């Protein structure tokens, strides 16, 4: 059952992405030849108007095929004959729809919480004897105060509690340089120690939680959206710089497996739904950002050629651009094979 749920969610993410391209192409007057959900052999197809709608066997992809997208076409409604700004909107629309889906998932996730977490410090661990408070919190002793709002820790932006959780789960430093917003101004506090002497806990402070109201839900969801984008960006940076271990690279099989685990290993149906919303948001934001990377074959690579056309005031020859995208697609295909190998190896070894 978990695998089925995972495939449905993965299919939803891909469909939403391709629908972004599709609807903007239609609105721009570009001829859409086929809108496909899935890859491989066709299971069902139906032609409506000028567009063939199809469902294919493998639910690990999809596409929106437009007239003249990769070749020269005399059709006035071909992709390449559309105005530059329309082409750029069509190319960006897929990732944009991924971001919209991610934001909607996060709103659903926040609505399931009892209250909305913030980055504001409510209090510190300690003991109270009458009016006297003795703090065992090192973060208080080293400079943090009630009402401080986390902005950065060791140069890492803090957008939401997701960033705080990620930071404390991965840091191995004993002291930290912290930027907080205090009384409306940014203040840098150096050599902060996050540790409670009495309990031995690393996180020695409590955060402010706000009541669920429309504004706080949307604001909290937006902050979590930025956090997820930030985490994806850091992961991509680690991949480019070689700091990400090759065993950590994951592909479609790994994504489906992760979603399946979130659906089946939760303690309750409520927890399962919460985890699925979280995973869907993280994956769709990841896919949106990845597709905007300036890599040939991706939407971002095609946007680069649009910017080149904007500067040169004339397009690159379709055959030349096609060769570049072909090389990019071959490299991406190789990366997918490598990632899938990693996924299968992890499943076998546990």
mmCIF file of N, CA and C in Angstrom, residues 38-102:
data_model
loop_
_atom_site.group_PDB
_atom_site.id
_atom_site.type_symbol
_atom_site.label_atom_id
_atom_site.label_comp_id
_atom_site.label_asym_id
_atom_site.label_seq_id
_atom_site.Cartn_x
_atom_site.Cartn_y
_atom_site.Cartn_z
ATOM 1 N N UNK A 38 3.504 10.029 -17.052
ATOM 2 C CA UNK A 38 4.266 8.789 -17.077
ATOM 3 C C UNK A 38 5.144 8.703 -18.312
ATOM 4 N N UNK A 39 5.988 7.675 -18.332
ATOM 5 C CA UNK A 39 6.906 7.451 -19.442
ATOM 6 C C UNK A 39 6.734 6.014 -19.934
ATOM 7 N N UNK A 40 7.318 5.729 -21.110
ATOM 8 C CA UNK A 40 7.273 4.368 -21.634
ATOM 9 C C UNK A 40 6.033 4.098 -22.465
ATOM 10 N N UNK A 41 5.645 2.819 -22.591
ATOM 11 C CA UNK A 41 4.496 2.441 -23.431
ATOM 12 C C UNK A 41 3.193 3.095 -22.972
ATOM 13 N N UNK A 42 2.360 3.444 -23.948
ATOM 14 C CA UNK A 42 1.074 4.069 -23.635
ATOM 15 C C UNK A 42 0.084 3.043 -23.092
ATOM 16 N N UNK A 43 -0.616 3.440 -22.048
ATOM 17 C CA UNK A 43 -1.696 2.623 -21.501
ATOM 18 C C UNK A 43 -3.042 3.105 -22.020
ATOM 19 N N UNK A 44 -3.230 4.414 -21.992
ATOM 20 C CA UNK A 44 -4.470 5.038 -22.451
ATOM 21 C C UNK A 44 -4.104 6.316 -23.188
ATOM 22 N N UNK A 45 -4.817 6.609 -24.252
ATOM 23 C CA UNK A 45 -4.615 7.878 -24.942
ATOM 24 C C UNK A 45 -5.933 8.362 -25.540
ATOM 25 N N UNK A 46 -6.076 9.670 -25.570
ATOM 26 C CA UNK A 46 -7.273 10.267 -26.155
ATOM 27 C C UNK A 46 -6.911 11.626 -26.725
ATOM 28 N N UNK A 47 -7.321 11.861 -27.953
ATOM 29 C CA UNK A 47 -7.032 13.139 -28.591
ATOM 30 C C UNK A 47 -8.228 14.067 -28.450
ATOM 31 N N UNK A 48 -7.960 15.243 -27.932
ATOM 32 C CA UNK A 48 -8.994 16.262 -27.794
ATOM 33 C C UNK A 48 -8.479 17.530 -28.450
ATOM 34 N N UNK A 49 -9.154 17.941 -29.514
ATOM 35 C CA UNK A 49 -8.661 19.084 -30.262
ATOM 36 C C UNK A 49 -7.359 18.726 -30.952
ATOM 37 N N UNK A 50 -6.347 19.542 -30.759
ATOM 38 C CA UNK A 50 -5.053 19.315 -31.403
ATOM 39 C C UNK A 50 -4.079 18.558 -30.504
ATOM 40 N N UNK A 51 -4.481 18.249 -29.280
ATOM 41 C CA UNK A 51 -3.574 17.665 -28.293
ATOM 42 C C UNK A 51 -3.938 16.225 -27.957
ATOM 43 N N UNK A 52 -2.910 15.367 -27.928
ATOM 44 C CA UNK A 52 -3.075 13.982 -27.503
ATOM 45 C C UNK A 52 -2.782 13.898 -26.008
ATOM 46 N N UNK A 53 -3.718 13.358 -25.248
ATOM 47 C CA UNK A 53 -3.534 13.171 -23.810
ATOM 48 C C UNK A 53 -3.282 11.684 -23.566
ATOM 49 N N UNK A 54 -2.199 11.367 -22.857
ATOM 50 C CA UNK A 54 -1.848 9.959 -22.690
ATOM 51 C C UNK A 54 -1.404 9.643 -21.268
ATOM 52 N N UNK A 55 -1.660 8.392 -20.883
ATOM 53 C CA UNK A 55 -1.181 7.849 -19.613
ATOM 54 C C UNK A 55 -0.256 6.698 -19.962
ATOM 55 N N UNK A 56 0.991 6.754 -19.454
ATOM 56 C CA UNK A 56 1.992 5.751 -19.821
ATOM 57 C C UNK A 56 2.342 4.855 -18.640
ATOM 58 N N UNK A 57 3.050 3.784 -18.946
ATOM 59 C CA UNK A 57 3.269 2.698 -17.993
ATOM 60 C C UNK A 57 4.067 3.100 -16.761
ATOM 61 N N UNK A 58 5.169 3.812 -16.949
ATOM 62 C CA UNK A 58 6.079 4.106 -15.840
ATOM 63 C C UNK A 58 5.727 5.443 -15.197
ATOM 64 N N UNK A 59 5.266 5.441 -13.944
ATOM 65 C CA UNK A 59 4.839 6.690 -13.278
ATOM 66 C C UNK A 59 6.017 7.471 -12.691
ATOM 67 N N UNK A 60 7.106 7.561 -13.446
ATOM 68 C CA UNK A 60 8.314 8.216 -12.942
ATOM 69 C C UNK A 60 8.711 9.406 -13.800
ATOM 70 N N UNK A 61 7.749 9.985 -14.484
ATOM 71 C CA UNK A 61 8.062 11.130 -15.323
ATOM 72 C C UNK A 61 6.814 11.612 -16.038
ATOM 73 N N UNK A 62 7.023 12.343 -17.101
ATOM 74 C CA UNK A 62 5.935 12.896 -17.883
ATOM 75 C C UNK A 62 6.491 13.983 -18.770
ATOM 76 N N UNK A 63 5.685 14.457 -19.687
ATOM 77 C CA UNK A 63 6.176 15.536 -20.541
ATOM 78 C C UNK A 63 5.018 16.272 -21.207
ATOM 79 N N UNK A 64 5.343 17.469 -21.659
ATOM 80 C CA UNK A 64 4.420 18.299 -22.430
ATOM 81 C C UNK A 64 5.133 18.615 -23.741
ATOM 82 N N UNK A 65 4.760 17.912 -24.814
ATOM 83 C CA UNK A 65 5.433 18.063 -26.109
ATOM 84 C C UNK A 65 4.795 19.198 -26.898
ATOM 85 N N UNK A 66 5.598 20.208 -27.203
ATOM 86 C CA UNK A 66 5.111 21.372 -27.936
ATOM 87 C C UNK A 66 5.688 21.398 -29.347
ATOM 88 N N UNK A 67 4.932 21.866 -30.286
ATOM 89 C CA UNK A 67 5.381 21.998 -31.668
ATOM 90 C C UNK A 67 6.614 22.909 -31.728
ATOM 91 N N UNK A 68 7.670 22.420 -32.394
ATOM 92 C CA UNK A 68 8.855 23.252 -32.605
ATOM 93 C C UNK A 68 9.674 23.525 -31.362
ATOM 94 N N UNK A 69 9.561 22.663 -30.351
ATOM 95 C CA UNK A 69 10.320 22.898 -29.120
ATOM 96 C C UNK A 69 11.800 22.605 -29.323
ATOM 97 N N UNK A 70 12.105 21.547 -30.068
ATOM 98 C CA UNK A 70 13.501 21.141 -30.258
ATOM 99 C C UNK A 70 13.939 21.173 -31.713
ATOM 100 N N UNK A 71 13.077 21.676 -32.581
ATOM 101 C CA UNK A 71 13.446 21.713 -33.992
ATOM 102 C C UNK A 71 12.796 22.925 -34.652
ATOM 103 N N UNK A 72 13.264 23.241 -35.856
ATOM 104 C CA UNK A 72 12.696 24.353 -36.609
ATOM 105 C C UNK A 72 11.316 23.960 -37.131
ATOM 106 N N UNK A 73 10.379 24.881 -37.043
ATOM 107 C CA UNK A 73 9.024 24.615 -37.522
ATOM 108 C C UNK A 73 8.467 25.866 -38.190
ATOM 109 N N UNK A 74 7.762 25.650 -39.288
ATOM 110 C CA UNK A 74 7.134 26.772 -39.995
ATOM 111 C C UNK A 74 5.780 27.137 -39.393
ATOM 112 N N UNK A 75 5.321 26.334 -38.456
ATOM 113 C CA UNK A 75 4.037 26.586 -37.802
ATOM 114 C C UNK A 75 4.128 27.890 -37.002
ATOM 115 N N UNK A 76 3.217 28.813 -37.287
ATOM 116 C CA UNK A 76 3.230 30.099 -36.576
ATOM 117 C C UNK A 76 2.982 29.924 -35.084
ATOM 118 N N UNK A 77 2.389 28.811 -34.704
ATOM 119 C CA UNK A 77 2.086 28.569 -33.290
ATOM 120 C C UNK A 77 3.114 27.648 -32.626
ATOM 121 N N UNK A 78 4.252 27.464 -33.278
ATOM 122 C CA UNK A 78 5.291 26.622 -32.684
ATOM 123 C C UNK A 78 5.948 27.348 -31.512
ATOM 124 N N UNK A 79 6.596 26.572 -30.651
ATOM 125 C CA UNK A 79 7.249 27.128 -29.463
ATOM 126 C C UNK A 79 8.282 28.178 -29.849
ATOM 127 N N UNK A 80 9.108 27.881 -30.834
ATOM 128 C CA UNK A 80 10.191 28.793 -31.198
ATOM 129 C C UNK A 80 9.699 30.056 -31.892
ATOM 130 N N UNK A 81 8.501 30.014 -32.440
ATOM 131 C CA UNK A 81 7.952 31.205 -33.089
ATOM 132 C C UNK A 81 7.154 32.082 -32.130
ATOM 133 N N UNK A 82 6.994 31.630 -30.892
ATOM 134 C CA UNK A 82 6.314 32.452 -29.883
ATOM 135 C C UNK A 82 7.249 33.556 -29.408
ATOM 136 N N UNK A 83 6.685 34.617 -28.874
ATOM 137 C CA UNK A 83 7.505 35.706 -28.353
ATOM 138 C C UNK A 83 8.384 35.201 -27.216
ATOM 139 N N UNK A 84 9.555 35.833 -27.077
ATOM 140 C CA UNK A 84 10.545 35.375 -26.108
ATOM 141 C C UNK A 84 9.973 35.328 -24.694
ATOM 142 N N UNK A 85 9.244 36.364 -24.293
ATOM 143 C CA UNK A 85 8.732 36.409 -22.925
ATOM 144 C C UNK A 85 7.714 35.296 -22.671
ATOM 145 N N UNK A 86 6.978 34.915 -23.718
ATOM 146 C CA UNK A 86 6.027 33.816 -23.568
ATOM 147 C C UNK A 86 6.765 32.496 -23.379
ATOM 148 N N UNK A 87 7.840 32.297 -24.142
ATOM 149 C CA UNK A 87 8.630 31.070 -24.006
ATOM 150 C C UNK A 87 9.242 30.968 -22.613
ATOM 151 N N UNK A 88 9.711 32.095 -22.100
ATOM 152 C CA UNK A 88 10.335 32.093 -20.775
ATOM 153 C C UNK A 88 9.309 31.759 -19.692
ATOM 154 N N UNK A 89 8.097 32.279 -19.839
ATOM 155 C CA UNK A 89 7.033 31.973 -18.870
ATOM 156 C C UNK A 89 6.691 30.490 -18.917
ATOM 157 N N UNK A 90 6.577 29.934 -20.131
ATOM 158 C CA UNK A 90 6.257 28.512 -20.282
ATOM 159 C C UNK A 90 7.329 27.645 -19.631
ATOM 160 N N UNK A 91 8.594 27.995 -19.831
ATOM 161 C CA UNK A 91 9.698 27.212 -19.265
ATOM 162 C C UNK A 91 9.736 27.305 -17.740
ATOM 163 N N UNK A 92 9.431 28.478 -17.203
ATOM 164 C CA UNK A 92 9.476 28.674 -15.751
ATOM 165 C C UNK A 92 8.253 28.078 -15.053
ATOM 166 N N UNK A 93 7.159 27.927 -15.801
ATOM 167 C CA UNK A 93 5.873 27.550 -15.197
ATOM 168 C C UNK A 93 5.897 26.188 -14.519
ATOM 169 N N UNK A 94 6.683 25.248 -15.032
ATOM 170 C CA UNK A 94 6.738 23.923 -14.417
ATOM 171 C C UNK A 94 7.247 23.986 -12.993
ATOM 172 N N UNK A 95 8.393 24.644 -12.816
ATOM 173 C CA UNK A 95 8.967 24.792 -11.474
ATOM 174 C C UNK A 95 8.042 25.612 -10.580
ATOM 175 N N UNK A 96 7.426 26.642 -11.147
ATOM 176 C CA UNK A 96 6.519 27.487 -10.367
ATOM 177 C C UNK A 96 5.376 26.659 -9.792
ATOM 178 N N UNK A 97 4.822 25.756 -10.598
ATOM 179 C CA UNK A 97 3.728 24.910 -10.110
ATOM 180 C C UNK A 97 4.215 23.949 -9.029
ATOM 181 N N UNK A 98 5.467 23.491 -9.135
ATOM 182 C CA UNK A 98 6.044 22.678 -8.061
ATOM 183 C C UNK A 98 6.095 23.468 -6.764
ATOM 184 N N UNK A 99 6.478 24.743 -6.863
ATOM 185 C CA UNK A 99 6.556 25.591 -5.674
ATOM 186 C C UNK A 99 5.166 25.827 -5.084
ATOM 187 N N UNK A 100 4.181 26.024 -5.958
ATOM 188 C CA UNK A 100 2.798 26.216 -5.485
ATOM 189 C C UNK A 100 2.323 24.968 -4.742
ATOM 190 N N UNK A 101 2.583 23.799 -5.325
ATOM 191 C CA UNK A 101 2.187 22.548 -4.674
ATOM 192 C C UNK A 101 2.880 22.404 -3.324
ATOM 193 N N UNK A 102 4.172 22.723 -3.273
ATOM 194 C CA UNK A 102 4.907 22.635 -2.018
ATOM 195 C C UNK A 102 4.331 23.547 -0.954
#
